[in-house]
CSV table of C-alpha atoms and ligand atoms in Angstrom, one decimal:
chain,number,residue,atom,x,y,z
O,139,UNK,CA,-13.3,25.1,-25.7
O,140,UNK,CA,-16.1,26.9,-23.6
O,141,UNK,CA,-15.8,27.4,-20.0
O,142,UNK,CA,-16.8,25.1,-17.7
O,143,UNK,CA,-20.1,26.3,-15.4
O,144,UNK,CA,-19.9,25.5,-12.1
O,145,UNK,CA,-24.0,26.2,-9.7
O,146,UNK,CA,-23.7,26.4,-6.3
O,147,UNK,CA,-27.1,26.4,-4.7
O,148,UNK,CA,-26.7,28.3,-1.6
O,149,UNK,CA,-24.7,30.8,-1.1
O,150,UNK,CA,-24.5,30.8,2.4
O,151,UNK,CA,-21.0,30.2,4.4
O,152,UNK,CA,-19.8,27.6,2.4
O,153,UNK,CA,-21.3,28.7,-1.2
O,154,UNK,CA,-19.2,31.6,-0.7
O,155,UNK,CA,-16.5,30.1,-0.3
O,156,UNK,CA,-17.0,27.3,-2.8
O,157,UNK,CA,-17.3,30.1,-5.2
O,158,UNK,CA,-13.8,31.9,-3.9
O,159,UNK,CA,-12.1,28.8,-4.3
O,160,UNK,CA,-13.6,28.0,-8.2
O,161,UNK,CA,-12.9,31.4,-9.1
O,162,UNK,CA,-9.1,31.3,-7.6
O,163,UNK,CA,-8.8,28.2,-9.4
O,164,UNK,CA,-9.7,28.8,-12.2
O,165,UNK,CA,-12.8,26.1,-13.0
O,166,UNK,CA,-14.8,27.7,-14.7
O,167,UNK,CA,-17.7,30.5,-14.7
O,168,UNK,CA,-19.8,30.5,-11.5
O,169,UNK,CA,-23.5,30.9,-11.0
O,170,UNK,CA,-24.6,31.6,-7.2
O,171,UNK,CA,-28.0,30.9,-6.2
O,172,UNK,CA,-30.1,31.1,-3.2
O,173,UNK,CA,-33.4,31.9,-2.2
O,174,UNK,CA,-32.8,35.2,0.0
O,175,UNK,CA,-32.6,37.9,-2.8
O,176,UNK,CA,-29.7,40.0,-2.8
O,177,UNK,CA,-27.3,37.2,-0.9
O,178,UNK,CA,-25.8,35.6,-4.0
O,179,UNK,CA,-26.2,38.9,-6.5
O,180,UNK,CA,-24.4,40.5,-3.6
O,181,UNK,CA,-22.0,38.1,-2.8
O,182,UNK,CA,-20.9,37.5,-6.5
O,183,UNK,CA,-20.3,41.5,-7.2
O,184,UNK,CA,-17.7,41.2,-4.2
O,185,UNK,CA,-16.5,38.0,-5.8
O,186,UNK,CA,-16.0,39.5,-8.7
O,187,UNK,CA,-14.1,42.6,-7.7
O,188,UNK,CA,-11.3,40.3,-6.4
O,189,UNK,CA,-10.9,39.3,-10.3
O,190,UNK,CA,-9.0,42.0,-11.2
O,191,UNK,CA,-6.4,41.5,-8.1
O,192,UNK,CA,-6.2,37.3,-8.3
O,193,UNK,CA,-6.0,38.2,-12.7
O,194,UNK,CA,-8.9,35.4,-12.4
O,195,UNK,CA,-11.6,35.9,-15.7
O,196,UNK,CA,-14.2,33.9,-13.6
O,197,UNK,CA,-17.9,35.3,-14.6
O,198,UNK,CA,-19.4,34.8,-11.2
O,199,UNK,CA,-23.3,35.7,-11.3
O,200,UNK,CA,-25.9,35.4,-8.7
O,201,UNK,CA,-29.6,34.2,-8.8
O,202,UNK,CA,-32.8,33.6,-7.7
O,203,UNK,CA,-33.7,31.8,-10.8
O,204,UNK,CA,-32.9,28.1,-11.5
O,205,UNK,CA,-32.9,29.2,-14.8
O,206,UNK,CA,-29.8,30.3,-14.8
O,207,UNK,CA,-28.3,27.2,-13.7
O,208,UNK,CA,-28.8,25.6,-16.8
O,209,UNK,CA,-26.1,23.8,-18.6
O,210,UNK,CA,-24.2,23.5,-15.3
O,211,UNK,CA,-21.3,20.9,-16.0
O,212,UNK,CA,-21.1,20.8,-11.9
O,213,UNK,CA,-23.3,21.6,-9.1
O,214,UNK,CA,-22.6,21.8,-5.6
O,215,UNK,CA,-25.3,21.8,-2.7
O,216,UNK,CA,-25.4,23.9,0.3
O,217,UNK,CA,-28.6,24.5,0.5
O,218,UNK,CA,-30.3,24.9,3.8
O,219,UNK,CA,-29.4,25.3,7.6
O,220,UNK,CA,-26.8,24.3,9.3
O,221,UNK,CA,-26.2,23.5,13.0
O,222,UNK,CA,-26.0,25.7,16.3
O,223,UNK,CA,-24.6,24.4,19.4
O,224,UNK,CA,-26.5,21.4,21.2
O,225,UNK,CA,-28.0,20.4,17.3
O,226,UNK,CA,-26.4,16.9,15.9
O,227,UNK,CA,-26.9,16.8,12.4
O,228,UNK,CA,-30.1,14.8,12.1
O,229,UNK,CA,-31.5,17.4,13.9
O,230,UNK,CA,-31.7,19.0,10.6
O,231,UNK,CA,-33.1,16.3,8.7
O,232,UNK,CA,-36.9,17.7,8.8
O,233,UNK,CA,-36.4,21.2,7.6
O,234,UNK,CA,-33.4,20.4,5.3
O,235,UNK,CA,-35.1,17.5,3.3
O,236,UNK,CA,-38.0,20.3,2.3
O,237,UNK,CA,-35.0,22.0,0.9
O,238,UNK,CA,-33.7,19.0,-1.4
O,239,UNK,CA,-36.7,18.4,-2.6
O,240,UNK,CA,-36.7,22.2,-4.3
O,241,UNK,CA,-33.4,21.5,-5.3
O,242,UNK,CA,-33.6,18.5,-6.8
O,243,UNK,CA,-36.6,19.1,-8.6
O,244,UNK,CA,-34.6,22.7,-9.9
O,245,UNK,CA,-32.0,20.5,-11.1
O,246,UNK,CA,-34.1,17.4,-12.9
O,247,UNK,CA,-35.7,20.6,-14.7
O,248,UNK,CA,-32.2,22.6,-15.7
O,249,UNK,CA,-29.4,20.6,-15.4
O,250,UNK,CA,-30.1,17.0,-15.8
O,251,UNK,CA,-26.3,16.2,-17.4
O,252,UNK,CA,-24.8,18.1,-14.3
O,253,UNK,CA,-22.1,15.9,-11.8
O,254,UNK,CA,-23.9,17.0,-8.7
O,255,UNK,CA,-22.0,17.3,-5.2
O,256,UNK,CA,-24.7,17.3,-2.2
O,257,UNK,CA,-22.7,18.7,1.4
O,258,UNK,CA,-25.9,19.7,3.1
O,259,UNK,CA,-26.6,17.5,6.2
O,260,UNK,CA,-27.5,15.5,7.5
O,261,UNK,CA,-25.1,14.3,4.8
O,262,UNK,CA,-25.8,10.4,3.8
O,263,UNK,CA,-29.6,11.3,3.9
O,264,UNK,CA,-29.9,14.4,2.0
O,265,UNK,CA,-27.7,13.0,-1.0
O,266,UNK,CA,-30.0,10.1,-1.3
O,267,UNK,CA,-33.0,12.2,-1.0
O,268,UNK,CA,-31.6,14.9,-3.5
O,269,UNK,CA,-31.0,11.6,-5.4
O,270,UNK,CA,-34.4,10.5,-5.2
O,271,UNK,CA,-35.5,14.4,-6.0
O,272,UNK,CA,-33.3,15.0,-8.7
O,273,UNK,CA,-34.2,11.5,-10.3
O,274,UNK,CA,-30.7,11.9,-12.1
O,275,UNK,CA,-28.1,8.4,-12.4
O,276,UNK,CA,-26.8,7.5,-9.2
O,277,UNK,CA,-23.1,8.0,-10.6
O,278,UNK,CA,-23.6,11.8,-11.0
O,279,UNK,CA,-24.8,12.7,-7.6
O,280,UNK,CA,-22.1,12.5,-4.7
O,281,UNK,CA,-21.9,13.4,-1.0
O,282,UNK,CA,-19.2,15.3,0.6
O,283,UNK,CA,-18.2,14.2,3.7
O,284,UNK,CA,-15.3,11.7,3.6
O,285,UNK,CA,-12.7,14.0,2.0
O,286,UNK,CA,-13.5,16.0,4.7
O,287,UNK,CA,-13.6,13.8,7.4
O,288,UNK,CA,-10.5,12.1,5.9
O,289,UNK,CA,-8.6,16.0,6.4
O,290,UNK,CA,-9.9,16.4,9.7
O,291,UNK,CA,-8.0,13.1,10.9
O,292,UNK,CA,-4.8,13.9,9.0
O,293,UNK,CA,-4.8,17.2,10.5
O,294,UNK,CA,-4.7,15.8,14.3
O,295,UNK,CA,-2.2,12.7,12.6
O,296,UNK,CA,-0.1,15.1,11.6
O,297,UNK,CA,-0.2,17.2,14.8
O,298,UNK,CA,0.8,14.0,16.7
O,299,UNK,CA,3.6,12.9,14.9
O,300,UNK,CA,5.1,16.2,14.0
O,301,UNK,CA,5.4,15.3,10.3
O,302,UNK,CA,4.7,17.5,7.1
O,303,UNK,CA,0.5,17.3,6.3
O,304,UNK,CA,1.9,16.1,2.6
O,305,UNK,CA,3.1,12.7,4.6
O,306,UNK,CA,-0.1,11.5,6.0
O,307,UNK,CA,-2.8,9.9,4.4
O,308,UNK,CA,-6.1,9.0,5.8
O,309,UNK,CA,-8.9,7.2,5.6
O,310,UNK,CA,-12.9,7.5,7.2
O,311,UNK,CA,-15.5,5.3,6.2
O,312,UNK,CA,-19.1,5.0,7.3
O,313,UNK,CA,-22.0,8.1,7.6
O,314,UNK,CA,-21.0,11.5,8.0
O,315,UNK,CA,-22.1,11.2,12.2
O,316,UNK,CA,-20.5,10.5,15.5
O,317,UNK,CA,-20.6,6.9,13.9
O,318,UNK,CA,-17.9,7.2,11.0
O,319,UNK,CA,-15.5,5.0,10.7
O,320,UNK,CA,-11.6,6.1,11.0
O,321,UNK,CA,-9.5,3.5,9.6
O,322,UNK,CA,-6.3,3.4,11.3
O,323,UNK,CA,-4.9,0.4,9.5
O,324,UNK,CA,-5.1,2.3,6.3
O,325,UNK,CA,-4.0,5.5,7.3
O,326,UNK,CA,-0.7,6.3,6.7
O,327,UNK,CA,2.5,8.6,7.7
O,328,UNK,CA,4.7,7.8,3.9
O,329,UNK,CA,3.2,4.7,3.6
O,330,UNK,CA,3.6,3.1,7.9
O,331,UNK,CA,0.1,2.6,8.8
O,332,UNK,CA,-0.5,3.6,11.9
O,333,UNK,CA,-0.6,0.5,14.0
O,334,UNK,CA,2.9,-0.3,13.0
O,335,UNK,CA,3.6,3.6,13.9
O,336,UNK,CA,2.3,3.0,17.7
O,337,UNK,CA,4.4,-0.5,17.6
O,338,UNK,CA,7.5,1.6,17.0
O,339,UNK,CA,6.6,4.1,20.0
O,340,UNK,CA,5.8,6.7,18.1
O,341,UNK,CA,2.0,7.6,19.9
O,342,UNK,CA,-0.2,5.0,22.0
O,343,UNK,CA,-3.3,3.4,21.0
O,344,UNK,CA,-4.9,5.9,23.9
O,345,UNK,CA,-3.6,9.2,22.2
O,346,UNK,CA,-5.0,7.3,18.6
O,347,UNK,CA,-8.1,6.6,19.8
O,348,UNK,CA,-8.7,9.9,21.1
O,349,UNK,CA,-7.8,11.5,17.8
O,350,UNK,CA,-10.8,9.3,16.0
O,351,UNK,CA,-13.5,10.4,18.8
O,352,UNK,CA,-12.1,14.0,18.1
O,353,UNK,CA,-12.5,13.5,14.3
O,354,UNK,CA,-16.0,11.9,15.0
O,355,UNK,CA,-17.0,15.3,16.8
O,356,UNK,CA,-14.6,17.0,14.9
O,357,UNK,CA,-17.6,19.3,13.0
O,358,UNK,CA,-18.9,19.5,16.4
O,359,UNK,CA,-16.2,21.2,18.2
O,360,UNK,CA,-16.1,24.0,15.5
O,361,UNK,CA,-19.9,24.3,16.2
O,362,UNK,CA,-19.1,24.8,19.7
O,363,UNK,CA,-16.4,27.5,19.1
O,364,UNK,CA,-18.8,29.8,16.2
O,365,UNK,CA,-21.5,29.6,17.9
O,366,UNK,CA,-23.8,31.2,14.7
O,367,UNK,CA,-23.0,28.3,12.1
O,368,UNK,CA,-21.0,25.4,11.0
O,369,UNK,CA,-17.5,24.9,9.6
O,370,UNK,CA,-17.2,26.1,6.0
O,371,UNK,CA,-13.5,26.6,5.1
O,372,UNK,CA,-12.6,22.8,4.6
O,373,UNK,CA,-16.1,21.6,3.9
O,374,UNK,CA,-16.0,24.0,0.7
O,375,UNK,CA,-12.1,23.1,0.1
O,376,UNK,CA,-13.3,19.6,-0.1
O,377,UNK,CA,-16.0,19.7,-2.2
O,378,UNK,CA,-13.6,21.4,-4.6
O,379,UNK,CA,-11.4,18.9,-4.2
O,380,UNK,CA,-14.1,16.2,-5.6
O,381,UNK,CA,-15.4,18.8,-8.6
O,382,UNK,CA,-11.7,19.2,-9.8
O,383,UNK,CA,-11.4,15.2,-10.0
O,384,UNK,CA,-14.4,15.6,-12.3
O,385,UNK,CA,-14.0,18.2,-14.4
O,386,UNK,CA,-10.3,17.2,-14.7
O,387,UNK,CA,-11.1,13.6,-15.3
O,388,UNK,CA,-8.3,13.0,-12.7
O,389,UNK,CA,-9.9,9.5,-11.4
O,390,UNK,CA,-9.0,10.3,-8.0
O,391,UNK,CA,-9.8,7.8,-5.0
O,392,UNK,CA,-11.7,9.4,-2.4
O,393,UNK,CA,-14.4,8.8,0.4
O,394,UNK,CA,-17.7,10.3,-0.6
O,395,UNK,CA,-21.1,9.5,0.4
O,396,UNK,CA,-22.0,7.2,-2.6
O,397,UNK,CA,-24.5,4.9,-3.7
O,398,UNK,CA,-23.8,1.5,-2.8
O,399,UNK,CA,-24.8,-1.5,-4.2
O,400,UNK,CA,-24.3,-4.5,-2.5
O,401,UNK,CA,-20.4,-4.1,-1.9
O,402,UNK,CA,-19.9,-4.2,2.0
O,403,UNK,CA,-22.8,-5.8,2.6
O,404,UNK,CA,-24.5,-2.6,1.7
O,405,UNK,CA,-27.7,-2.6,-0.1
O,406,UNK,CA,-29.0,0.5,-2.1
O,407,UNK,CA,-28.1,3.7,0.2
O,408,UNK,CA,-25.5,6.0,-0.1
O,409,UNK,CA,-22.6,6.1,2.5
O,410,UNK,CA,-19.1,6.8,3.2
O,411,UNK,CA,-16.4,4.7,0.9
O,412,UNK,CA,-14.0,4.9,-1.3
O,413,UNK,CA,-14.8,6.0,-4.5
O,414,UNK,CA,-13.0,7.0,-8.1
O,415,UNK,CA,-14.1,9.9,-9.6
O,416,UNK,CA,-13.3,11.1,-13.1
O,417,UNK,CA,-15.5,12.3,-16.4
O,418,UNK,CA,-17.9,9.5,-15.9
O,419,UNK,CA,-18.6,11.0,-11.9
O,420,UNK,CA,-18.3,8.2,-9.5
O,421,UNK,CA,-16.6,5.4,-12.0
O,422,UNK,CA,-15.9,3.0,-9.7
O,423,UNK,CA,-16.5,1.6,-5.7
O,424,UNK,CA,-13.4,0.5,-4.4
O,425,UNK,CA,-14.2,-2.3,-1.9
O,426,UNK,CA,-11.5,-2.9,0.5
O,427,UNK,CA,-10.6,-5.3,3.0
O,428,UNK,CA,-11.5,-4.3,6.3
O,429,UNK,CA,-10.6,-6.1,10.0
O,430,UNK,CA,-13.9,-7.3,12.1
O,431,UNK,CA,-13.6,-4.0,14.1
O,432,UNK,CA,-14.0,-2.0,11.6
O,433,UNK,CA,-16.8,-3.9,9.7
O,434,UNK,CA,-18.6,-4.1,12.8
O,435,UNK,CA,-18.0,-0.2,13.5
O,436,UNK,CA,-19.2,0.3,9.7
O,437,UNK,CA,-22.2,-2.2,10.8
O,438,UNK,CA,-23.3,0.9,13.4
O,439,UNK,CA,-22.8,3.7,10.7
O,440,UNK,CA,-24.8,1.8,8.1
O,441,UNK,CA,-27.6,1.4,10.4
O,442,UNK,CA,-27.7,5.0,11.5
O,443,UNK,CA,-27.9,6.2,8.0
O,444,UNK,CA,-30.9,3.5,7.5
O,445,UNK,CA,-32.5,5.0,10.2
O,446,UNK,CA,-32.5,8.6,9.0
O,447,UNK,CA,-34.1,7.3,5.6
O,448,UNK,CA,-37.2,5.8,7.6
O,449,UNK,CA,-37.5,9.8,9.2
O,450,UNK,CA,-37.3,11.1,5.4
O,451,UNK,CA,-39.9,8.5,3.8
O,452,UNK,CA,-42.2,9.1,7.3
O,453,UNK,CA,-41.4,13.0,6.6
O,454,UNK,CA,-42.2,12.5,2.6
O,455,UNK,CA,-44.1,9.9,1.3
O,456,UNK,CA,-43.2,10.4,-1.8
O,457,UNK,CA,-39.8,9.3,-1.3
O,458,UNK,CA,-40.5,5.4,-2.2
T,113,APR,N1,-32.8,26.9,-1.9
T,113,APR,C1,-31.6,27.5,-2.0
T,113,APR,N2,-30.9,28.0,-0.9
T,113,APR,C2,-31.5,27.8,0.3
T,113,APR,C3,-32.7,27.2,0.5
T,113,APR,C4,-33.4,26.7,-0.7
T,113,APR,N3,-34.6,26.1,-0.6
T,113,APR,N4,-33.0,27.2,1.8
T,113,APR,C5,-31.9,27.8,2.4
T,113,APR,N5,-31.0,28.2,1.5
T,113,APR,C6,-29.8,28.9,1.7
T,113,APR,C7,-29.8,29.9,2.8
T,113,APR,O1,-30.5,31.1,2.4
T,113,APR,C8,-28.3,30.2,3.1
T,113,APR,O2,-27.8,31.2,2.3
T,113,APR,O3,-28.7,28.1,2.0
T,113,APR,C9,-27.7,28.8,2.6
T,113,APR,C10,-27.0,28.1,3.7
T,113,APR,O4,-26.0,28.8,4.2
T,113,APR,P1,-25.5,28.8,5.7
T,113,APR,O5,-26.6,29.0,6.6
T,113,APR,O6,-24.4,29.8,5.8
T,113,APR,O7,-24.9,27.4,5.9
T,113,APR,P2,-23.5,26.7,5.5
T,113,APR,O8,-22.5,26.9,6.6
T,113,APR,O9,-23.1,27.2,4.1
T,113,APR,O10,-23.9,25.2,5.4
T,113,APR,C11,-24.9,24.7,4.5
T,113,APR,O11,-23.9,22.5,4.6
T,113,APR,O12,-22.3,21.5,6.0
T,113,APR,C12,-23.7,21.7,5.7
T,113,APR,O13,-24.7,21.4,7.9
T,113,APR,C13,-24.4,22.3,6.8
T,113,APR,O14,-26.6,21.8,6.1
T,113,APR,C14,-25.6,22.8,6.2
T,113,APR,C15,-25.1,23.2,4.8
């Protein structure tokens, strides 16, 4: 069986490390591409030269060529700028949806059959307009945000209740903005949600709710602390996460920014839910139940993402 080919377009912070990760893993061979010449030629002869350390047969080539992406079986999209301190995310939207429109139009024209992961922000907006761009099924094109968000919020559970990371699941729902949704009553330390957790006097619905406004800001405060750029390290760990349920067919249930289609009251724009992902890309929506709070709360996240796609369309009135 061939190797799988795995296109990162950008090949900035997180591209690079997307690309360490898939080549340490063992996914396939990696093209890097990027508009600045030299970035992803450069950064995949370094890439490469850890091959022969990690025993990893990876081909990792970079390009200025979209070309060379073709027959991608995944794609993942960095493209574009990320945030310095005092930007929110939608500050980005202007400059960033220029970029989509590149890159979706690069892939409609070289890798129409690829399973496409968008992480560029302003998240819920840019995979809709990459989407739009790319004109390719609304199954095969995914935002990353909710696996991440999801880790962010296990991290701090985990922190708070002094059990091992492997205990704790969580769950985030909503737009990839200070308005996601942390779920409390699905998140999980073995299986006790969380409310049942406080009951026993284990934490306090104060020290709770100040771990969801720190995982609302949680991209934020790593903003704050670089300075020059964004998080990359578990942004690029999670989109890795969602390409291996792919490529391995796995069927794995995570939150990604995905098209939705009249389940929670949502009506044809792509935010945070759970999802399963296997060979067919995003089989299935998983609609759960959710308590008035937090439909209300995914009310506010719903509309926030609407409100981004009225800037886009205003920005480019090609985008129907
Ligand atoms: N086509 C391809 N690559 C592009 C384009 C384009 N039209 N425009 C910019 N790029 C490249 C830049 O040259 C740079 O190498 O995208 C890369 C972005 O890398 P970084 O600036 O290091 O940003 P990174 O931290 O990787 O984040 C990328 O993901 O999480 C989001 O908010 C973040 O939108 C940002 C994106």
């Amino acid at each position: 069986m061939a190797r799988k080919k795995i296109a990162l377009i950008g090949a900035g912070n997180i591209g690079g490390t997307l690309a360490h990760l898939a080549a340490l893993k063992g996914l396939g061979d990696i093209v890097l591409f990027d508009v600045v010449e030299g970035i992803p030629q450069g950064k995949a002869l370094d890439l490469s030269q850890c091959g022969p350390v990690e025993g990893f047969d990876s081909q990792i080539t970079g390009s200025n060529d979209y070309a060379d992406i073709a027959g991608a079986d995944v794609i993942i999209v960095t493209a574009g700028v990320a945030r310095k301190p005092g930007m929110s995310r939608d500050d980005l939207l202007g400059i960033n949806l220029k970029v989509m429109k590149a890159v979706g139009e690069g892939i409609k024209n070289n890798a129409p059959d690829a399973f496409v992961i968008c992480i560029t922000n302003p998240l819920d907006a840019m995979v809709w307009a990459l989407r739009e761009f790319s004109g390719l099924p609304h199954n095969k094109v995914v935002g990353m945000a909710g696996v991440l968000d999801s880790s962010r919020f296990s991290h701090f559970l985990a922190d708070e209740f002094k059990v091992s990371i492997k205990d704790v699941t969580s769950f985030v729902l909503g737009g990839h903005g200070d308005t996601m949704v942390p779920v409390i009553e699905y998140s999980t330390v073995s299986g006790i949600p969380i409310p049942d957790l406080i009951a026993m006097g284990r934490s306090t619905q104060e020290r709770i709710d100040a771990i969801v406004q720190r995982t609302r800001s949680g991209g934020g405060e790593i903003v704050g602390l670089l300075k020059t750029g964004s998080a990359f390290y578990a942004p690029a760990t999670s989109g890795i996460a969602m390409a291996e349920a792919y490529l391995g067919d796995q069927k794995r249930v995570l939150p990604c920014a995905a098209y939705v289609e009249g389940k929670y009251g949502v009506d044809g724009l792509y935010v945070g839910v759970p999802v399963v992902i296997g060979a067919g890309g995003v089989e299935e929506i998983i609609e759960i139940a959710l308590s008035d709070e937090a439909k209300a709360n995914l009310q506010v996240s719903v509309d926030a993402v609407k409100e981004l796609l009225v800037a886009c369309r205003g920005i480019d009135n090609s985008l129907a």
